[in-house]
């Protein structure tokens, strides 16, 4: 039996073919997200409204919040942070904030169990920030390492001088939302602490069994100072960038009104309209500023239609005709799976 040996020229030809097919597939993969970005801007996830500046579809909302919210199974809104991905329980756009739940935090709804997990934290370089309306409670702390004592009366007047104290006589420790007697029943100790940064939360958890966050929400039907009620969760504030272009895009006097978004490739502002076209200004018909896609997007559509056909056909042919000598596995971190 004769064995056919592959010549260097044939090997070079096969290598070039493989690189050509790979280049086509990568082109299709990079272009498709840019096209689909402006076609759909979901306005809710489950029962949570999603409005400008937030977005769960790439190209929707403000680029400042890109890839920070995801809609899991089209039902559960989640916030990505350096410490994890957390369910969002509510969103308010008149007083801009999200309410986030951390499953590792203790609440009255489950028996007390010690959970050592990374405390909730935010990337300080983003437009999200921890609200000053959050209070943190720590349970069963090592009093040899943590200062656990009632806060002096002077702390109310000079709170910046007492931020390192863990107040065992805090109001919330004496009035846990939903279960005032839980401390006595569980034989737990409690102290209230207001950290300056996430690092201080991590330091506290090294010496305490568990923690929880309580935020003060507006009651609505009460008068100050009784219009705030404590609830479990983390309030995360966010900024709403107000721009003339966005206001003009949303103005229904200029057509049907559009949704403020951006070009995923350039991060430039786009007004996304219901009829499927994008504009740099508004959604008025017949305006010179309106267009069905920028030159880059139009060209991308042609590339997708042609490259997809060539790429799929070439890939099938490649799989049938070429057998690589060995399998090579590569792991690539792309901008799609990066958090920040």
GROMACS .gro file of C-alpha atoms in nm:
model
  340
    1UNK     CA    1   0.000   0.000   0.000
    2UNK     CA    2   0.131   0.341  -0.098
    3UNK     CA    3   0.105   0.630   0.144
    4UNK     CA    4   0.061   0.971  -0.011
    5UNK     CA    5   0.282   1.228   0.157
    6UNK     CA    6   0.161   1.586   0.176
    7UNK     CA    7   0.391   1.835   0.009
    8UNK     CA    8   0.486   2.166   0.179
    9UNK     CA    9   0.289   2.352  -0.089
   10UNK     CA   10  -0.029   2.157  -0.005
   11UNK     CA   11   0.021   2.218   0.366
   12UNK     CA   12   0.060   2.589   0.300
   13UNK     CA   13  -0.255   2.589   0.088
   14UNK     CA   14  -0.453   2.414   0.362
   15UNK     CA   15  -0.327   2.655   0.627
   16UNK     CA   16  -0.427   2.954   0.415
   17UNK     CA   17  -0.770   2.803   0.360
   18UNK     CA   18  -0.821   2.746   0.731
   19UNK     CA   19  -0.720   3.105   0.809
   20UNK     CA   20  -0.953   3.233   0.536
   21UNK     CA   21  -1.252   3.042   0.676
   22UNK     CA   22  -1.169   3.153   1.029
   23UNK     CA   23  -1.147   3.517   0.917
   24UNK     CA   24  -1.491   3.492   0.753
   25UNK     CA   25  -1.648   3.340   1.064
   26UNK     CA   26  -1.493   3.604   1.288
   27UNK     CA   27  -1.619   3.880   1.058
   28UNK     CA   28  -1.973   3.745   1.080
   29UNK     CA   29  -1.948   3.710   1.460
   30UNK     CA   30  -1.829   4.070   1.502
   31UNK     CA   31  -2.079   4.228   1.264
   32UNK     CA   32  -2.401   4.057   1.373
   33UNK     CA   33  -2.416   4.219   1.723
   34UNK     CA   34  -2.379   4.567   1.566
   35UNK     CA   35  -2.676   4.507   1.339
   36UNK     CA   36  -2.910   4.353   1.593
   37UNK     CA   37  -2.839   4.616   1.860
   38UNK     CA   38  -3.082   4.872   1.727
   39UNK     CA   39  -3.355   4.627   1.632
   40UNK     CA   40  -3.480   4.556   1.982
   41UNK     CA   41  -3.475   4.750   2.308
   42UNK     CA   42  -3.675   4.558   2.565
   43UNK     CA   43  -3.854   4.792   2.806
   44UNK     CA   44  -3.885   4.544   3.092
   45UNK     CA   45  -3.742   4.227   3.237
   46UNK     CA   46  -4.002   4.029   3.424
   47UNK     CA   47  -4.195   4.293   3.617
   48UNK     CA   48  -3.902   4.538   3.639
   49UNK     CA   49  -3.914   4.834   3.395
   50UNK     CA   50  -3.597   4.900   3.197
   51UNK     CA   51  -3.571   5.258   3.072
   52UNK     CA   52  -3.304   5.506   2.972
   53UNK     CA   53  -3.025   5.524   3.083
   54UNK     CA   54  -3.038   5.152   3.160
   55UNK     CA   55  -3.053   4.880   2.898
   56UNK     CA   56  -3.039   4.502   2.870
   57UNK     CA   57  -2.984   4.490   2.493
   58UNK     CA   58  -2.653   4.612   2.354
   59UNK     CA   59  -2.696   4.955   2.195
   60UNK     CA   60  -2.991   5.049   2.419
   61UNK     CA   61  -2.978   5.308   2.695
   62UNK     CA   62  -2.657   5.489   2.781
   63UNK     CA   63  -2.314   5.339   2.705
   64UNK     CA   64  -2.218   5.426   3.065
   65UNK     CA   65  -2.427   5.124   3.177
   66UNK     CA   66  -2.336   4.888   2.897
   67UNK     CA   67  -2.325   4.516   2.990
   68UNK     CA   68  -2.399   4.588   3.357
   69UNK     CA   69  -2.756   4.455   3.354
   70UNK     CA   70  -2.869   4.120   3.218
   71UNK     CA   71  -3.215   3.966   3.185
   72UNK     CA   72  -3.183   3.602   3.288
   73UNK     CA   73  -3.433   3.372   3.112
   74UNK     CA   74  -3.616   3.688   3.000
   75UNK     CA   75  -3.763   3.703   3.351
   76UNK     CA   76  -3.507   3.802   3.618
   77UNK     CA   77  -3.313   4.129   3.603
   78UNK     CA   78  -2.962   4.099   3.744
   79UNK     CA   79  -2.689   4.353   3.820
   80UNK     CA   80  -2.326   4.262   3.754
   81UNK     CA   81  -2.069   4.383   4.006
   82UNK     CA   82  -1.711   4.279   4.095
   83UNK     CA   83  -1.845   4.071   4.387
   84UNK     CA   84  -2.106   3.880   4.186
   85UNK     CA   85  -2.432   3.898   3.993
   86UNK     CA   86  -2.735   3.991   4.200
   87UNK     CA   87  -3.114   3.987   4.143
   88UNK     CA   88  -3.278   4.329   4.111
   89UNK     CA   89  -3.597   4.354   4.316
   90UNK     CA   90  -3.708   4.698   4.197
   91UNK     CA   91  -3.622   5.006   3.992
   92UNK     CA   92  -3.725   5.370   4.035
   93UNK     CA   93  -3.653   5.634   3.770
   94UNK     CA   94  -3.807   5.940   3.941
   95UNK     CA   95  -3.569   5.890   4.235
   96UNK     CA   96  -3.308   5.697   4.034
   97UNK     CA   97  -3.211   5.378   4.212
   98UNK     CA   98  -3.222   4.999   4.200
   99UNK     CA   99  -3.297   4.770   4.491
  100UNK     CA  100  -3.068   4.466   4.484
  101UNK     CA  101  -3.097   4.150   4.689
  102UNK     CA  102  -2.793   3.955   4.802
  103UNK     CA  103  -2.875   3.587   4.871
  104UNK     CA  104  -2.585   3.564   5.116
  105UNK     CA  105  -2.741   3.827   5.345
  106UNK     CA  106  -2.952   3.717   5.639
  107UNK     CA  107  -3.319   3.816   5.644
  108UNK     CA  108  -3.617   3.725   5.860
  109UNK     CA  109  -3.750   3.490   5.595
  110UNK     CA  110  -3.499   3.216   5.675
  111UNK     CA  111  -3.339   3.082   5.994
  112UNK     CA  112  -3.009   3.236   6.096
  113UNK     CA  113  -2.712   3.048   5.953
  114UNK     CA  114  -2.357   3.171   5.935
  115UNK     CA  115  -2.264   3.253   5.574
  116UNK     CA  116  -1.912   3.366   5.488
  117UNK     CA  117  -1.934   3.520   5.142
  118UNK     CA  118  -1.794   3.822   4.966
  119UNK     CA  119  -1.999   4.126   5.069
  120UNK     CA  120  -2.186   4.318   4.803
  121UNK     CA  121  -1.966   4.579   4.637
  122UNK     CA  122  -1.968   4.809   4.335
  123UNK     CA  123  -1.706   4.920   4.086
  124UNK     CA  124  -1.637   5.281   4.184
  125UNK     CA  125  -1.551   5.371   3.824
  126UNK     CA  126  -1.913   5.320   3.712
  127UNK     CA  127  -2.214   5.552   3.741
  128UNK     CA  128  -2.365   5.327   4.010
  129UNK     CA  129  -2.310   5.410   4.378
  130UNK     CA  130  -2.415   5.269   4.714
  131UNK     CA  131  -2.690   5.486   4.859
  132UNK     CA  132  -2.636   5.660   5.193
  133UNK     CA  133  -2.981   5.525   5.285
  134UNK     CA  134  -2.830   5.179   5.338
  135UNK     CA  135  -2.754   5.056   5.689
  136UNK     CA  136  -2.554   4.741   5.754
  137UNK     CA  137  -2.610   4.504   6.044
  138UNK     CA  138  -2.349   4.250   6.157
  139UNK     CA  139  -2.429   3.948   6.369
  140UNK     CA  140  -2.225   3.757   6.630
  141UNK     CA  141  -1.905   3.956   6.589
  142UNK     CA  142  -1.583   3.872   6.771
  143UNK     CA  143  -1.579   4.147   7.034
  144UNK     CA  144  -1.207   4.096   7.086
  145UNK     CA  145  -1.152   4.225   6.734
  146UNK     CA  146  -1.455   4.447   6.667
  147UNK     CA  147  -1.553   4.746   6.878
  148UNK     CA  148  -1.911   4.657   6.974
  149UNK     CA  149  -2.061   4.920   7.202
  150UNK     CA  150  -2.348   5.169   7.207
  151UNK     CA  151  -2.262   5.481   7.010
  152UNK     CA  152  -2.208   5.790   7.225
  153UNK     CA  153  -2.464   6.066   7.192
  154UNK     CA  154  -2.197   6.288   7.035
  155UNK     CA  155  -2.190   6.057   6.731
  156UNK     CA  156  -2.525   6.192   6.618
  157UNK     CA  157  -2.369   6.536   6.602
  158UNK     CA  158  -2.033   6.427   6.461
  159UNK     CA  159  -2.103   6.103   6.268
  160UNK     CA  160  -1.770   6.119   6.081
  161UNK     CA  161  -1.585   6.068   6.409
  162UNK     CA  162  -1.770   5.748   6.495
  163UNK     CA  163  -1.787   5.559   6.168
  164UNK     CA  164  -1.559   5.283   6.295
  165UNK     CA  165  -1.787   5.192   6.584
  166UNK     CA  166  -2.031   4.901   6.551
  167UNK     CA  167  -2.335   5.026   6.740
  168UNK     CA  168  -2.495   4.751   6.947
  169UNK     CA  169  -2.774   4.984   7.055
  170UNK     CA  170  -2.872   5.086   6.700
  171UNK     CA  171  -3.240   5.129   6.618
  172UNK     CA  172  -3.242   4.853   6.357
  173UNK     CA  173  -3.081   4.600   6.592
  174UNK     CA  174  -3.362   4.668   6.836
  175UNK     CA  175  -3.626   4.673   6.563
  176UNK     CA  176  -3.530   4.424   6.293
  177UNK     CA  177  -3.773   4.473   6.002
  178UNK     CA  178  -4.035   4.199   6.013
  179UNK     CA  179  -3.898   4.009   6.315
  180UNK     CA  180  -3.820   4.216   6.620
  181UNK     CA  181  -3.765   3.916   6.845
  182UNK     CA  182  -3.530   3.725   6.615
  183UNK     CA  183  -3.216   3.821   6.807
  184UNK     CA  184  -3.346   3.683   7.136
  185UNK     CA  185  -3.484   3.370   6.972
  186UNK     CA  186  -3.159   3.296   6.792
  187UNK     CA  187  -2.935   3.410   7.080
  188UNK     CA  188  -2.762   3.647   6.838
  189UNK     CA  189  -2.573   3.967   6.896
  190UNK     CA  190  -2.614   4.256   6.655
  191UNK     CA  191  -2.448   4.587   6.581
  192UNK     CA  192  -2.512   4.854   6.317
  193UNK     CA  193  -2.222   4.973   6.103
  194UNK     CA  194  -2.195   5.230   5.826
  195UNK     CA  195  -1.886   5.152   5.617
  196UNK     CA  196  -1.694   5.399   5.406
  197UNK     CA  197  -1.597   5.144   5.143
  198UNK     CA  198  -1.643   4.780   5.047
  199UNK     CA  199  -1.304   4.697   5.198
  200UNK     CA  200  -1.435   4.780   5.545
  201UNK     CA  201  -1.728   4.544   5.485
  202UNK     CA  202  -1.485   4.265   5.400
  203UNK     CA  203  -1.283   4.339   5.713
  204UNK     CA  204  -1.597   4.322   5.927
  205UNK     CA  205  -1.709   3.991   5.781
  206UNK     CA  206  -1.376   3.835   5.872
  207UNK     CA  207  -1.473   3.882   6.236
  208UNK     CA  208  -1.853   3.847   6.221
  209UNK     CA  209  -2.068   3.546   6.140
  210UNK     CA  210  -2.307   3.716   5.898
  211UNK     CA  211  -2.447   4.049   5.787
  212UNK     CA  212  -2.745   4.209   5.618
  213UNK     CA  213  -2.831   4.537   5.452
  214UNK     CA  214  -3.139   4.744   5.527
  215UNK     CA  215  -3.237   5.041   5.315
  216UNK     CA  216  -3.487   5.312   5.397
  217UNK     CA  217  -3.767   5.329   5.140
  218UNK     CA  218  -4.027   5.602   5.092
  219UNK     CA  219  -4.361   5.503   5.244
  220UNK     CA  220  -4.554   5.749   5.028
  221UNK     CA  221  -4.857   5.785   5.256
  222UNK     CA  222  -4.675   5.928   5.556
  223UNK     CA  223  -4.527   6.265   5.650
  224UNK     CA  224  -4.165   6.346   5.745
  225UNK     CA  225  -3.991   6.214   5.943
  226UNK     CA  226  -4.219   5.908   5.932
  227UNK     CA  227  -4.216   5.870   5.553
  228UNK     CA  228  -3.920   5.626   5.554
  229UNK     CA  229  -3.959   5.256   5.634
  230UNK     CA  230  -3.679   4.997   5.664
  231UNK     CA  231  -3.666   4.704   5.421
  232UNK     CA  232  -3.408   4.434   5.348
  233UNK     CA  233  -3.196   4.494   5.040
  234UNK     CA  234  -2.925   4.717   4.898
  235UNK     CA  235  -3.021   5.047   4.742
  236UNK     CA  236  -2.796   5.129   4.446
  237UNK     CA  237  -2.825   5.483   4.309
  238UNK     CA  238  -2.756   5.568   3.945
  239UNK     CA  239  -2.722   5.885   3.741
  240UNK     CA  240  -2.942   5.979   3.447
  241UNK     CA  241  -2.732   6.168   3.189
  242UNK     CA  242  -2.956   6.442   3.047
  243UNK     CA  243  -2.856   6.540   2.694
  244UNK     CA  244  -3.025   6.758   2.435
  245UNK     CA  245  -3.003   6.480   2.177
  246UNK     CA  246  -3.183   6.233   2.404
  247UNK     CA  247  -3.460   6.481   2.488
  248UNK     CA  248  -3.501   6.560   2.118
  249UNK     CA  249  -3.514   6.189   2.035
  250UNK     CA  250  -3.791   6.126   2.291
  251UNK     CA  251  -3.994   6.433   2.186
  252UNK     CA  252  -4.321   6.304   2.037
  253UNK     CA  253  -4.371   6.636   1.863
  254UNK     CA  254  -4.089   6.525   1.634
  255UNK     CA  255  -4.253   6.211   1.505
  256UNK     CA  256  -4.356   5.915   1.719
  257UNK     CA  257  -4.076   5.962   1.967
  258UNK     CA  258  -3.776   5.734   1.984
  259UNK     CA  259  -3.563   5.542   2.232
  260UNK     CA  260  -3.224   5.681   2.327
  261UNK     CA  261  -2.946   5.440   2.241
  262UNK     CA  262  -2.597   5.420   2.095
  263UNK     CA  263  -2.395   5.254   1.823
  264UNK     CA  264  -2.224   4.952   1.987
  265UNK     CA  265  -1.921   4.989   1.758
  266UNK     CA  266  -1.856   5.363   1.806
  267UNK     CA  267  -2.059   5.439   2.123
  268UNK     CA  268  -2.203   5.741   1.938
  269UNK     CA  269  -2.560   5.847   2.017
  270UNK     CA  270  -2.846   5.694   1.817
  271UNK     CA  271  -3.220   5.762   1.828
  272UNK     CA  272  -3.383   5.420   1.784
  273UNK     CA  273  -3.726   5.443   1.620
  274UNK     CA  274  -4.020   5.204   1.611
  275UNK     CA  275  -4.010   5.171   1.232
  276UNK     CA  276  -3.663   5.013   1.254
  277UNK     CA  277  -3.448   5.306   1.142
  278UNK     CA  278  -3.191   5.492   1.344
  279UNK     CA  279  -3.130   5.865   1.351
  280UNK     CA  280  -2.880   6.106   1.499
  281UNK     CA  281  -3.164   6.342   1.598
  282UNK     CA  282  -3.529   6.225   1.604
  283UNK     CA  283  -3.785   5.993   1.444
  284UNK     CA  284  -3.965   6.251   1.225
  285UNK     CA  285  -4.046   6.123   0.879
  286UNK     CA  286  -3.877   6.293   0.589
  287UNK     CA  287  -3.604   6.450   0.799
  288UNK     CA  288  -3.263   6.466   0.636
  289UNK     CA  289  -3.115   6.361   0.968
  290UNK     CA  290  -3.300   6.031   0.968
  291UNK     CA  291  -3.148   5.727   0.804
  292UNK     CA  292  -3.207   5.355   0.792
  293UNK     CA  293  -2.853   5.286   0.903
  294UNK     CA  294  -2.516   5.450   0.896
  295UNK     CA  295  -2.276   5.372   0.615
  296UNK     CA  296  -2.099   5.131   0.844
  297UNK     CA  297  -2.419   4.944   0.931
  298UNK     CA  298  -2.534   4.930   0.568
  299UNK     CA  299  -2.197   4.794   0.461
  300UNK     CA  300  -2.212   4.550   0.749
  301UNK     CA  301  -2.547   4.416   0.625
  302UNK     CA  302  -2.392   4.339   0.285
  303UNK     CA  303  -2.092   4.177   0.450
  304UNK     CA  304  -2.319   3.960   0.664
  305UNK     CA  305  -2.533   3.840   0.375
  306UNK     CA  306  -2.234   3.757   0.155
  307UNK     CA  307  -1.994   3.642   0.426
  308UNK     CA  308  -2.259   3.430   0.593
  309UNK     CA  309  -2.323   3.237   0.272
  310UNK     CA  310  -1.954   3.199   0.196
  311UNK     CA  311  -1.867   3.131   0.557
  312UNK     CA  312  -2.131   2.861   0.609
  313UNK     CA  313  -2.059   2.692   0.275
  314UNK     CA  314  -1.685   2.713   0.325
  315UNK     CA  315  -1.711   2.584   0.679
  316UNK     CA  316  -1.919   2.279   0.574
  317UNK     CA  317  -1.672   2.203   0.294
  318UNK     CA  318  -1.384   2.252   0.534
  319UNK     CA  319  -1.532   2.009   0.789
  320UNK     CA  320  -1.589   1.743   0.523
  321UNK     CA  321  -1.262   1.769   0.332
  322UNK     CA  322  -1.001   1.867   0.587
  323UNK     CA  323  -0.904   1.660   0.887
  324UNK     CA  324  -0.664   1.843   1.118
  325UNK     CA  325  -0.377   1.646   1.262
  326UNK     CA  326  -0.467   1.745   1.620
  327UNK     CA  327  -0.732   1.931   1.813
  328UNK     CA  328  -0.638   2.271   1.951
  329UNK     CA  329  -0.858   2.428   2.219
  330UNK     CA  330  -0.836   2.801   2.281
  331UNK     CA  331  -1.006   3.013   2.545
  332UNK     CA  332  -1.056   3.377   2.453
  333UNK     CA  333  -1.198   3.644   2.680
  334UNK     CA  334  -1.395   3.890   2.470
  335UNK     CA  335  -1.572   4.216   2.543
  336UNK     CA  336  -1.899   4.021   2.552
  337UNK     CA  337  -1.806   3.824   2.863
  338UNK     CA  338  -1.620   4.096   3.046
  339UNK     CA  339  -1.798   4.273   3.328
  340UNK     CA  340  -1.593   4.590   3.339
   0.00000   0.00000   0.00000
